[in-house]
PDB file of C-alpha atoms and ligand atoms in Angstrom:
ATOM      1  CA  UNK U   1      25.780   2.204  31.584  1.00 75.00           C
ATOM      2  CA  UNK U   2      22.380   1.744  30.215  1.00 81.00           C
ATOM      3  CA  UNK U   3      21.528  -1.944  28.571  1.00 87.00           C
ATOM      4  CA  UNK U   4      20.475  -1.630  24.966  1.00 94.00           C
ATOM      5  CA  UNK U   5      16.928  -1.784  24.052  1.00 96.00           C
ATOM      6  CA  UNK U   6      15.359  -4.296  21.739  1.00 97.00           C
ATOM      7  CA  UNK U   7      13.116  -3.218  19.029  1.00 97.00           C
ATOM      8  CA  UNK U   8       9.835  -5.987  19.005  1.00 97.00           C
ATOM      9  CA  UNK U   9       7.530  -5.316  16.174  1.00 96.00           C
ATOM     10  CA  UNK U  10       4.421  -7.228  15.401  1.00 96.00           C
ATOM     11  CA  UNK U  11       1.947  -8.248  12.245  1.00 93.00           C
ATOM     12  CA  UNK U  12      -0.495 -10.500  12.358  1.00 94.00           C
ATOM     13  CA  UNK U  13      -3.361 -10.786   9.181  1.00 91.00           C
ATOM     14  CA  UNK U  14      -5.827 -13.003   8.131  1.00 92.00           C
ATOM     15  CA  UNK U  15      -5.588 -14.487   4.096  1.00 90.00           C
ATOM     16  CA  UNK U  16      -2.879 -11.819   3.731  1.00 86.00           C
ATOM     17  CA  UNK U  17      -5.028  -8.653   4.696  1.00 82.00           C
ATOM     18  CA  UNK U  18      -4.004  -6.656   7.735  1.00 81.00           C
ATOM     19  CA  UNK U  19      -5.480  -7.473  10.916  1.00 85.00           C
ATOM     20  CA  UNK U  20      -3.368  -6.099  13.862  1.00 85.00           C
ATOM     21  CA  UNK U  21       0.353  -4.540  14.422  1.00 89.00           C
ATOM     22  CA  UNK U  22       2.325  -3.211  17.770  1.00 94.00           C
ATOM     23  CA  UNK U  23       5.083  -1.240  18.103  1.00 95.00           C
ATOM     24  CA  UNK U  24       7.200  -1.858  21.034  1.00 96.00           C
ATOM     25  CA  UNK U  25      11.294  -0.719  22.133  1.00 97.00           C
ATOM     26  CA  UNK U  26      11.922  -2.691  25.503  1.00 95.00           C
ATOM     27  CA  UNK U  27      14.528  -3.322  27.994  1.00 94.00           C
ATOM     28  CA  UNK U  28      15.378  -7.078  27.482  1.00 95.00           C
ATOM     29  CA  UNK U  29      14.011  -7.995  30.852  1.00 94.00           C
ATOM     30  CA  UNK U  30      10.553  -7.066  29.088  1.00 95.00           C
ATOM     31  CA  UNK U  31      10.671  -8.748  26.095  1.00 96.00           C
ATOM     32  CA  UNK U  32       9.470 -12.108  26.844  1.00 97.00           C
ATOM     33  CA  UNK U  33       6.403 -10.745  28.521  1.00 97.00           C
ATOM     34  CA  UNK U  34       5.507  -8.353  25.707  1.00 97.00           C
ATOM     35  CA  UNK U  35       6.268 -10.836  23.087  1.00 97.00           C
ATOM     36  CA  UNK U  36       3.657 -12.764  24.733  1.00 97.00           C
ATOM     37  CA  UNK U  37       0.741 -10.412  25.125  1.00 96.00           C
ATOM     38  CA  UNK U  38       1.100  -9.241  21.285  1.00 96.00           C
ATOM     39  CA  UNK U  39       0.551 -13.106  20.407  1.00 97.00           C
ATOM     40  CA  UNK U  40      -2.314 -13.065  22.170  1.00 96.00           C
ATOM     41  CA  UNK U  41      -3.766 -10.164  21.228  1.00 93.00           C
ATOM     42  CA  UNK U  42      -3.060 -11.228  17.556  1.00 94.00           C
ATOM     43  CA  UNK U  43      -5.166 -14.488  18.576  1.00 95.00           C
ATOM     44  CA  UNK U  44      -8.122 -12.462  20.358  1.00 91.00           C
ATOM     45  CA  UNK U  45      -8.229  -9.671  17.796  1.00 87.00           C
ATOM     46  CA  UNK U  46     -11.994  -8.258  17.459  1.00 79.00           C
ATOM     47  CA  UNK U  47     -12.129  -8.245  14.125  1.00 78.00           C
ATOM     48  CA  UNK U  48     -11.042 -12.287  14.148  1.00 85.00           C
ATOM     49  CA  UNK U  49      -8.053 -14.596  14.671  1.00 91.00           C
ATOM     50  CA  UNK U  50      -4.607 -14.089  13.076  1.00 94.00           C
ATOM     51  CA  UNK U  51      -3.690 -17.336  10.685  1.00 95.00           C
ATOM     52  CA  UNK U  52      -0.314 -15.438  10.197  1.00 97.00           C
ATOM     53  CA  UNK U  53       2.016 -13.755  13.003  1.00 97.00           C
ATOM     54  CA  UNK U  54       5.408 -11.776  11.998  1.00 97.00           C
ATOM     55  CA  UNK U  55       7.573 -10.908  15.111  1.00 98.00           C
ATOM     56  CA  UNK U  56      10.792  -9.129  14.138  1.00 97.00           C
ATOM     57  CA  UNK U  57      12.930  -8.481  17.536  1.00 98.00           C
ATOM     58  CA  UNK U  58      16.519  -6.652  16.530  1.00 96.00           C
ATOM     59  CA  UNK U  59      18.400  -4.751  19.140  1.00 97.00           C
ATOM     60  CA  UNK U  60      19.019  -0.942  19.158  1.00 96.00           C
ATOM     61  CA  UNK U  61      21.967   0.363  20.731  1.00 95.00           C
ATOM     62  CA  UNK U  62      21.249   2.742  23.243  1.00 92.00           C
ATOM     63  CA  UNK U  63      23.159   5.567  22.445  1.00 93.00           C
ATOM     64  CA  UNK U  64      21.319   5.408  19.077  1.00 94.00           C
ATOM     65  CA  UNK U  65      18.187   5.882  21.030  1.00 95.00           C
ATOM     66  CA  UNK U  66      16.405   9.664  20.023  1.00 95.00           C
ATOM     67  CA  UNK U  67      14.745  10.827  23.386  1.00 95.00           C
ATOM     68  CA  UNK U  68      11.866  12.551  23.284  1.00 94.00           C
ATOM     69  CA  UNK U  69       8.365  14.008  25.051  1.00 98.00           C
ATOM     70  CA  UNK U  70       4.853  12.861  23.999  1.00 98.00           C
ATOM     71  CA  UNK U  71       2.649  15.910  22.451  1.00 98.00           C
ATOM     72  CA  UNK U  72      -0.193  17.025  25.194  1.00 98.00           C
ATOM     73  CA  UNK U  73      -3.215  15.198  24.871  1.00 98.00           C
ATOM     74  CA  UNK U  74      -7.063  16.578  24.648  1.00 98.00           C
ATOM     75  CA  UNK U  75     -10.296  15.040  24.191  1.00 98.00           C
ATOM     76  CA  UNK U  76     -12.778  17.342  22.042  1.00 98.00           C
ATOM     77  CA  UNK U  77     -16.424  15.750  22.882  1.00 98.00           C
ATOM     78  CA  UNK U  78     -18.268  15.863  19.525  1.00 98.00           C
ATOM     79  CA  UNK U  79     -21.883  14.538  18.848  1.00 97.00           C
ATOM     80  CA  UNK U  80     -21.529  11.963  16.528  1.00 97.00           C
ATOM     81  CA  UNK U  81     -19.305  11.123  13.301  1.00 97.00           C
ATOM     82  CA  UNK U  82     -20.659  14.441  11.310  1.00 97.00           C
ATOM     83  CA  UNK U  83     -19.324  16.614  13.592  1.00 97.00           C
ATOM     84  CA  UNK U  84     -16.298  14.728  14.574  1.00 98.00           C
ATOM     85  CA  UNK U  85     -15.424  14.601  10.945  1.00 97.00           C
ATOM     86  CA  UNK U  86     -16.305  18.779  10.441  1.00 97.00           C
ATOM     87  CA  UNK U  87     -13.935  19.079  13.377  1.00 98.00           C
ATOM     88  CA  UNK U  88     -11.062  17.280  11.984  1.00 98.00           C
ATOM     89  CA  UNK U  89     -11.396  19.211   8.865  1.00 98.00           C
ATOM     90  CA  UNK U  90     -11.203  22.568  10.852  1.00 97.00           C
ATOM     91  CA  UNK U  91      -8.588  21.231  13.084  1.00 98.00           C
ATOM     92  CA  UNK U  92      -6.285  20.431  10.100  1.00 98.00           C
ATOM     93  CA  UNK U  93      -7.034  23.827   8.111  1.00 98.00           C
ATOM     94  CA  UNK U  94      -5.456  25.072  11.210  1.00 97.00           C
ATOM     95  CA  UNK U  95      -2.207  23.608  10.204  1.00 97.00           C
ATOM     96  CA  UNK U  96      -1.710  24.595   6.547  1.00 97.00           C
ATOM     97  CA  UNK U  97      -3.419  21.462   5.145  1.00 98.00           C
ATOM     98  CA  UNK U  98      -5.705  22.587   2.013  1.00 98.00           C
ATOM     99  CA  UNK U  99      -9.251  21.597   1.847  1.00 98.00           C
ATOM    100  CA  UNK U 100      -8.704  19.398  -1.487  1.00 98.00           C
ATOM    101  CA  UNK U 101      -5.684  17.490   0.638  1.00 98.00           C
ATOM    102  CA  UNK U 102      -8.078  17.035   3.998  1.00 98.00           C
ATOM    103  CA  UNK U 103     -11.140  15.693   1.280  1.00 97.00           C
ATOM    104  CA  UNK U 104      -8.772  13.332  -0.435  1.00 96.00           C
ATOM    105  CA  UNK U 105      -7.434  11.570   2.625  1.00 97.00           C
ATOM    106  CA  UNK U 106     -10.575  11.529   3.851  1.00 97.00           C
ATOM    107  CA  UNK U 107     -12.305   9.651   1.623  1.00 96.00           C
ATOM    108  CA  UNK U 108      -9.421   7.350   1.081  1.00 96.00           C
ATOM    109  CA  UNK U 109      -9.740   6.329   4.763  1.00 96.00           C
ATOM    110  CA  UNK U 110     -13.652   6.093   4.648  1.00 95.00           C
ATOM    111  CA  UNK U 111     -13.925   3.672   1.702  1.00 93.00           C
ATOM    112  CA  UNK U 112     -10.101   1.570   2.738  1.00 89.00           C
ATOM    113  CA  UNK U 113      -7.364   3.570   1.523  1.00 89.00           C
ATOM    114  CA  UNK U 114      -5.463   0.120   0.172  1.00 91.00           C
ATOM    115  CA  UNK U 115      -8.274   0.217  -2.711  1.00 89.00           C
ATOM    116  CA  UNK U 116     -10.987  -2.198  -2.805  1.00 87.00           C
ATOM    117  CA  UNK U 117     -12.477  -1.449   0.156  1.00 89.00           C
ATOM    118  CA  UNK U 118      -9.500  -3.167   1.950  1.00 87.00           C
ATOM    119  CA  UNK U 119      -7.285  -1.081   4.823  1.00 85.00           C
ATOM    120  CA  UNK U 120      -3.638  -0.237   4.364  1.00 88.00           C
ATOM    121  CA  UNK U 121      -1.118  -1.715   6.808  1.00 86.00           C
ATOM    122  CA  UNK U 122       0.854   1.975   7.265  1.00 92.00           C
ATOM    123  CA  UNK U 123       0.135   5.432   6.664  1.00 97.00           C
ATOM    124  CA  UNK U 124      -0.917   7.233   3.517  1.00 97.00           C
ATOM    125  CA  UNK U 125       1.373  10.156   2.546  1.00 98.00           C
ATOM    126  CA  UNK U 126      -0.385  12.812   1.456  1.00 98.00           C
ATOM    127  CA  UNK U 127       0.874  16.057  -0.026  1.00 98.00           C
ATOM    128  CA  UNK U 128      -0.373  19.019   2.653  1.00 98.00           C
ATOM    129  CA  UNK U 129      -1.190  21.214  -0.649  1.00 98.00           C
ATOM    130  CA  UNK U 130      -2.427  19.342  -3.671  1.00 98.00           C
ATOM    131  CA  UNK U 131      -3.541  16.190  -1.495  1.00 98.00           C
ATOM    132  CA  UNK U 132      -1.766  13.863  -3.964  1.00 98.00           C
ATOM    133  CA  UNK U 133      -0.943  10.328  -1.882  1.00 97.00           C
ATOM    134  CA  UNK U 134       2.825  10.253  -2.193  1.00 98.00           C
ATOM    135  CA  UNK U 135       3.572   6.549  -0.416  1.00 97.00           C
ATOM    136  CA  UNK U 136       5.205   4.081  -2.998  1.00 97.00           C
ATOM    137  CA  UNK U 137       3.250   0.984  -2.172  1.00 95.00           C
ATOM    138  CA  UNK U 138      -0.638   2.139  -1.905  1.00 93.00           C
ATOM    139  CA  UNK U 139      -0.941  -0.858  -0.100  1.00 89.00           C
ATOM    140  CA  UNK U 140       1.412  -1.228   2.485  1.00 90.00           C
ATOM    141  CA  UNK U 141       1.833   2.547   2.886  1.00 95.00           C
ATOM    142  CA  UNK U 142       4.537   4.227   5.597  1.00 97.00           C
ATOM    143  CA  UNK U 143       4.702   2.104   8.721  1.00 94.00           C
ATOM    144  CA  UNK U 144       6.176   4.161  11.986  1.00 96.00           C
ATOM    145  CA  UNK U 145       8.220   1.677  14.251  1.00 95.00           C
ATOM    146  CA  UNK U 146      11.176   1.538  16.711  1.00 96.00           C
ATOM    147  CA  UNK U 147       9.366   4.108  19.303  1.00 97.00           C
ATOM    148  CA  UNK U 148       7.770   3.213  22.853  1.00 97.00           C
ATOM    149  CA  UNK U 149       7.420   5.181  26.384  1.00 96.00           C
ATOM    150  CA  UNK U 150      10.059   4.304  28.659  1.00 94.00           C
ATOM    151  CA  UNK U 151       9.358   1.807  31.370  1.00 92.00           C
ATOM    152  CA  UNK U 152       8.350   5.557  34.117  1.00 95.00           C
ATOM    153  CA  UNK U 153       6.925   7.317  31.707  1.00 97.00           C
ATOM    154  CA  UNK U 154       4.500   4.314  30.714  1.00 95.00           C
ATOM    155  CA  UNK U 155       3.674   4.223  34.524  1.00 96.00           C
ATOM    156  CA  UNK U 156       2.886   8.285  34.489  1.00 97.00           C
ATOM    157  CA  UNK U 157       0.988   8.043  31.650  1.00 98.00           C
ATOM    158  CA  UNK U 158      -0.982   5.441  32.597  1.00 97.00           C
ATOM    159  CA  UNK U 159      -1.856   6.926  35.518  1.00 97.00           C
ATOM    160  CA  UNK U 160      -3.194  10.542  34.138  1.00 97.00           C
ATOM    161  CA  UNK U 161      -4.282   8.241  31.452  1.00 97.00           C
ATOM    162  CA  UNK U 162      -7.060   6.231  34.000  1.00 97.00           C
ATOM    163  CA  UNK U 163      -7.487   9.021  35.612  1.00 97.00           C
ATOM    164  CA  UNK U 164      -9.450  10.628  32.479  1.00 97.00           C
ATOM    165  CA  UNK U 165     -11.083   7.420  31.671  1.00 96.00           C
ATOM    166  CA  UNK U 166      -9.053   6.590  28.938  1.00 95.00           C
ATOM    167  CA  UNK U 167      -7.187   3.638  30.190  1.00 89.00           C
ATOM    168  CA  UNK U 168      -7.721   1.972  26.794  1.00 84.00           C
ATOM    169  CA  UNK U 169      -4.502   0.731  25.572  1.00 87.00           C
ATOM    170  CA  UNK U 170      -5.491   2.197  21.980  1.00 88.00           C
ATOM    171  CA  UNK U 171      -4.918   5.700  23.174  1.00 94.00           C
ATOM    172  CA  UNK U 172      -1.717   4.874  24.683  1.00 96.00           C
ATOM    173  CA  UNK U 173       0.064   3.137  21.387  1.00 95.00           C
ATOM    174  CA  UNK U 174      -1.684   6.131  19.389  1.00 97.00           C
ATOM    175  CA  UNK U 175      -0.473   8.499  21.030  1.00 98.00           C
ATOM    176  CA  UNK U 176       3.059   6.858  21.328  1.00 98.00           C
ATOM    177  CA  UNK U 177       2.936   6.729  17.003  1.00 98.00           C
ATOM    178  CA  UNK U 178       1.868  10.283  16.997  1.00 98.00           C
ATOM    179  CA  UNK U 179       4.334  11.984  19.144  1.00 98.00           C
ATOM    180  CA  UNK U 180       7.422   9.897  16.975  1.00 98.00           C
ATOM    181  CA  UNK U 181       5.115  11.063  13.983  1.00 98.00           C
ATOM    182  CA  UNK U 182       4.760  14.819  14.660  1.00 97.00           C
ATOM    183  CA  UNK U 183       8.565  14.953  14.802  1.00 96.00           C
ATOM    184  CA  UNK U 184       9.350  13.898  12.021  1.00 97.00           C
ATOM    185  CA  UNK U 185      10.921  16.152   9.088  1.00 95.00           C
ATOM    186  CA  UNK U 186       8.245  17.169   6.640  1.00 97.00           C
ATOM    187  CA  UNK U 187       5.328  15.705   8.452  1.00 98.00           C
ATOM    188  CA  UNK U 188       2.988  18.922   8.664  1.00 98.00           C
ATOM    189  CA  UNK U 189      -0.190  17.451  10.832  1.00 98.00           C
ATOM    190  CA  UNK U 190      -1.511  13.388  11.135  1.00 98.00           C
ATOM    191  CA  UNK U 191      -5.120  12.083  10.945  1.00 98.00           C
ATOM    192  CA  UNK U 192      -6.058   8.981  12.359  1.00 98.00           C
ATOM    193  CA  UNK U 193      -8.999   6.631  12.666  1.00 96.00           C
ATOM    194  CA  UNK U 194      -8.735   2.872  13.856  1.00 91.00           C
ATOM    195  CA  UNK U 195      -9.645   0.007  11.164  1.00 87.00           C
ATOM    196  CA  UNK U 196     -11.145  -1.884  14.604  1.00 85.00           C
ATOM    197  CA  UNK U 197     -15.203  -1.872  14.129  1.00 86.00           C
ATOM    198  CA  UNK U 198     -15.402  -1.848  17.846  1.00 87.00           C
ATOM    199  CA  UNK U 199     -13.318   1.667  18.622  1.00 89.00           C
ATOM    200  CA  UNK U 200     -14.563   5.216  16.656  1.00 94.00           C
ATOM    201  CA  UNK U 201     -12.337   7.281  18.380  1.00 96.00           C
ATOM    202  CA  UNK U 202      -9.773   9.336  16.129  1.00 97.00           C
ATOM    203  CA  UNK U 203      -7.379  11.857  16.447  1.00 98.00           C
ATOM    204  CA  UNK U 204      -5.919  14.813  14.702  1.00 98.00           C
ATOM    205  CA  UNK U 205      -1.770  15.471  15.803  1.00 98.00           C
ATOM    206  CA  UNK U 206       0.803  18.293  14.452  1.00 98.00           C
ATOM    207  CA  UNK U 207       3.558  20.060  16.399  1.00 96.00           C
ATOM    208  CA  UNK U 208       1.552  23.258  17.047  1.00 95.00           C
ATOM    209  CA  UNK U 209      -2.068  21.524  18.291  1.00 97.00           C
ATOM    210  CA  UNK U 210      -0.790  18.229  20.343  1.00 98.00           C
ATOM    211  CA  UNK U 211      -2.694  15.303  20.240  1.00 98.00           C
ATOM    212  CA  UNK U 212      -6.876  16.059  19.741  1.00 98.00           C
ATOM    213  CA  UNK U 213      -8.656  13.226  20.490  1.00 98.00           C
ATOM    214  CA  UNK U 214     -12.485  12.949  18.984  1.00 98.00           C
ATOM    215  CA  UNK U 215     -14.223  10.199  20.216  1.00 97.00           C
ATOM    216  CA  UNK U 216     -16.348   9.973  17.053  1.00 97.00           C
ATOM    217  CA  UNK U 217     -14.564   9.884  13.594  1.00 98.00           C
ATOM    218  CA  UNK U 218     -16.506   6.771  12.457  1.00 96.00           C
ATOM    219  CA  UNK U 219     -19.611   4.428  13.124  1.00 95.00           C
ATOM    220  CA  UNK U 220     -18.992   1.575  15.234  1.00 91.00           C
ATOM    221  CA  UNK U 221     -19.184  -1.562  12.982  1.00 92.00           C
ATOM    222  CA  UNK U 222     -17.601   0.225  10.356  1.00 93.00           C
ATOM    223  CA  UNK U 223     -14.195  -1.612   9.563  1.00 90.00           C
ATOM    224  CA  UNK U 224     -12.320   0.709   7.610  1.00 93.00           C
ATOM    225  CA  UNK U 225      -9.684   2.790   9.408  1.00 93.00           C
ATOM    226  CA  UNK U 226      -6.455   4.111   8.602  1.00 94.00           C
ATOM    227  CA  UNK U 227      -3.841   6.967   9.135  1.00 97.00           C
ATOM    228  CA  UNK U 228      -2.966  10.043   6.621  1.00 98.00           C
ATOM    229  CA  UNK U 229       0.706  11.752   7.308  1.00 98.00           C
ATOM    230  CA  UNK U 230       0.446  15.123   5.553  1.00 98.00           C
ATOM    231  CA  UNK U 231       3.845  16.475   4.402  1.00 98.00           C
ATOM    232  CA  UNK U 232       4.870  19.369   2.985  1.00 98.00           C
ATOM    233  CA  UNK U 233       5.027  19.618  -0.757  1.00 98.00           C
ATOM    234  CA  UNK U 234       8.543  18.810  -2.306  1.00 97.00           C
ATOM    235  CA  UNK U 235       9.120  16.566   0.652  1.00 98.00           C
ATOM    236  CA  UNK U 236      11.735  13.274  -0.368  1.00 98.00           C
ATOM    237  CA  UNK U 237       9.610  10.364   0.520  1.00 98.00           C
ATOM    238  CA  UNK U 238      12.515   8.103   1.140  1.00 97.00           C
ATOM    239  CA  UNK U 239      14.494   9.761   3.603  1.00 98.00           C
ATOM    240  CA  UNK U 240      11.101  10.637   5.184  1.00 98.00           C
ATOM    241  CA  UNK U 241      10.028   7.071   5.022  1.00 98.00           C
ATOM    242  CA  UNK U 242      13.713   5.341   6.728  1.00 97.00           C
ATOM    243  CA  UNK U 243      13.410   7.845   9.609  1.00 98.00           C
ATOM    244  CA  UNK U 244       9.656   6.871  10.307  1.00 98.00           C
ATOM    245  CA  UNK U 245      10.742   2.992  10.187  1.00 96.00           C
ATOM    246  CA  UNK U 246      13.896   2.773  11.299  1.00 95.00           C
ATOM    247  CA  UNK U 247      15.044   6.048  13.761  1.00 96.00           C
ATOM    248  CA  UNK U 248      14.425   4.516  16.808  1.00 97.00           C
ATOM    249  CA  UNK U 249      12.462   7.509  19.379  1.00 97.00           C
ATOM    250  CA  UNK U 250      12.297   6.506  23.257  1.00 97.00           C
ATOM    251  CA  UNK U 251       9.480   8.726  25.087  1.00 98.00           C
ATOM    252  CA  UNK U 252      10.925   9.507  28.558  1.00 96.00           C
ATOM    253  CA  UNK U 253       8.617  12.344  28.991  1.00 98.00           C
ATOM    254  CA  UNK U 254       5.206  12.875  28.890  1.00 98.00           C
ATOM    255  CA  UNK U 255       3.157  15.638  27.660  1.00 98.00           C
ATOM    256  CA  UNK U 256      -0.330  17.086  29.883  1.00 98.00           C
ATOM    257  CA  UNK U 257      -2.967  15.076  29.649  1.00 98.00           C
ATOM    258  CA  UNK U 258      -6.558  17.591  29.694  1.00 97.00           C
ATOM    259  CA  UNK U 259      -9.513  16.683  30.716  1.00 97.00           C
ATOM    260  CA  UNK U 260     -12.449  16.727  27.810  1.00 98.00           C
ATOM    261  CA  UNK U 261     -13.962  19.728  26.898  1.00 98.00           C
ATOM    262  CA  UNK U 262     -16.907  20.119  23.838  1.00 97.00           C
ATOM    263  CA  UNK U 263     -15.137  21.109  20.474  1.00 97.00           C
ATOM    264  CA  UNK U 264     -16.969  24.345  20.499  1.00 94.00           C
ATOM    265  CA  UNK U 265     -15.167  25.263  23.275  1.00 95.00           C
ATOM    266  CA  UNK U 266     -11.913  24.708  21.961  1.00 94.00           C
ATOM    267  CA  UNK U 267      -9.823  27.690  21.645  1.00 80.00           C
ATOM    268  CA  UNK U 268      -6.206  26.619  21.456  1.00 76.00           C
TER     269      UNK U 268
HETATM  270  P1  AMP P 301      -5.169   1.130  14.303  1.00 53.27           P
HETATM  271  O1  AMP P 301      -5.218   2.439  15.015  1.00 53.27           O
HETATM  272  O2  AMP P 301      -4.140   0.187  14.821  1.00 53.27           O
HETATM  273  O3  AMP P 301      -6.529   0.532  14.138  1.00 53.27           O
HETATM  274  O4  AMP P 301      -4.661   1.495  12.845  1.00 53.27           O
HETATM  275  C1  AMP P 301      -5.437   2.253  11.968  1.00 53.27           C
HETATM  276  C2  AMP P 301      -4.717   2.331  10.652  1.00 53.27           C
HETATM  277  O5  AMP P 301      -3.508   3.058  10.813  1.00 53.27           O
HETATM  278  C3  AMP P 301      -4.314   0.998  10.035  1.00 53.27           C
HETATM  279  O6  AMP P 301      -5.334   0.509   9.206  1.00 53.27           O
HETATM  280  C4  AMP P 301      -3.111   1.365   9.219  1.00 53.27           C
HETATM  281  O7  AMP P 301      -3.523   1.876   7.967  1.00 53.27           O
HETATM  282  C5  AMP P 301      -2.491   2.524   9.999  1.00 53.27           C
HETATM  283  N1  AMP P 301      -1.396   2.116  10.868  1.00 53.27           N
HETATM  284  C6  AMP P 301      -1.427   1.223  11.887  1.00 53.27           C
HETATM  285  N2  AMP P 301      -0.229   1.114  12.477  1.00 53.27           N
HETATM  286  C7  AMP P 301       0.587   1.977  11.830  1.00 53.27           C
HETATM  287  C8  AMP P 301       1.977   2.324  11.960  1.00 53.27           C
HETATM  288  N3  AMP P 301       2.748   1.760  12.887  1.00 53.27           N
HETATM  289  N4  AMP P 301       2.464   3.245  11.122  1.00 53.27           N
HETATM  290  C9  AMP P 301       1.686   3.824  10.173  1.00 53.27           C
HETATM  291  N5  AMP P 301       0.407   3.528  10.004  1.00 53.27           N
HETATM  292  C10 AMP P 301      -0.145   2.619  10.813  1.00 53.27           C
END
């Protein structure tokens, strides 16, 4: 019979703001070793040192365990931030979201979507149609936890994962977050870009496009980051919300990984 997993989840921030957070569901052979990389990367975090850390382990029975397979993942080369950012909106036209929902998260994200130029810790919800933010707390937002790859399909991934140059363990997590996030019921498309000044990648995810990475959704040194769920109007927020935070999703299969091509040439 297969052990049960334990859930480890991580925040760390600095005078109460968010700085860092991880996401892991681990056999408990592996806990000890992961509890003690997310401490350190709380410690070393670019954008400065953690004066609080929150570790919450709590063990998931196995059988409650949803299995699942990561979306594919592409990298869509685009010149700089002005294009990246054209692309996403194109991208999520593509699936249903409205132009006055895309320009609303958008500029949430760019100016720190918590209000006063500060980051939230989660995810905005934002209505597909009217764009009206639909999370309870504008501050803490939605946070998606209790998924991970299991232990193989973290080796495979990896693996295609180096092989493309993107060995960066930013693109792993993200993708990780997206695939539990693109299954969830109501969730229409995500857009992502990271609150670290040091990384400008971003990505767009839904069911029906995968996982589109574009390497430049915002200038480096910028700090303000953050994530948009879109759902579809009339969606209940609170069933939505328990099954992003507590349904725990094990990855056991990967999706294809494809090498980059130049946005213009995408043709999905
Ligand atoms: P990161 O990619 O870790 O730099 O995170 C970028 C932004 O995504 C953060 O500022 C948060 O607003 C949001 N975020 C981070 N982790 C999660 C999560 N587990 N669930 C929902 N939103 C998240």
């Amino acid at each position: 019979m297969e052990p049960d997993y334990f859930s480890l989840r991580m925040h760390a921030s600095v005078e109460g703001a968010h700085l860092s957070g991880a996401e892991r569901l681990l056999l408990p052979a592996d806990l000890e070793g992961a509890v003690q990389e997310l401490v350190r990367r709380a410690l070393a975090h670019p954008a400065g040192q953690a004066d609080a850390i929150r570790l919450n382990i709590d063990r998931v029975e196995s059988a409650r365990l949803s299995r699942g397979m990561l979306p594919d993942l592409r990298t869509l080369l685009v010149a700089d931030v002005v294009e990246g950012r054209a692309a996403v909106h194109q991208l999520l036209r593509r699936t249903g979201v409205t132009d006055v929902a895309i320009k609303s998260a958008m500029t949430a994200m760019a100016q720190g979507a918590a209000g006063a130029g500060r980051n939230m810790r989660g995810a905005m919800l934002v209505d597909a149609v009217s764009g009206e933010r639909r999370e309870p707390d504008k501050e803490r937002g939605v946070r998606a936890s209790r998924m991970d790859l299991a232990p193989r399909a973290a080796e495979l991934l990896d693996q295609e994962l180096a092989a493309l140059g993107l060995g960066h363990r930013n693109v792993r997590e993200a993708l990780v977050l997206a695939g539990k996030v693109s299954q969830a019921p109501g969730v229409v498309a995500e857009l992502c870009w990271s609150d670290d000044p040091d990384y400008s990648a971003g990505y767009v995810c839904s069911g029906s496009l995968g996982y589109l990475r574009l390497p430049h959704l915002k200038t480096c040194g910028d700090p303000h980051g953050g994530r948009a769920f879109f759902i579809t109007p009339g969606t209940a927020v609170e069933p939505l919300m328990d099954w992003l935070q507590a349904c725990p999703v094990l990855f056991e299969q990967i999706g294809r990984c494809h090498p980059a091509i130049p946005w213009r040439e995408y043709a999905p």
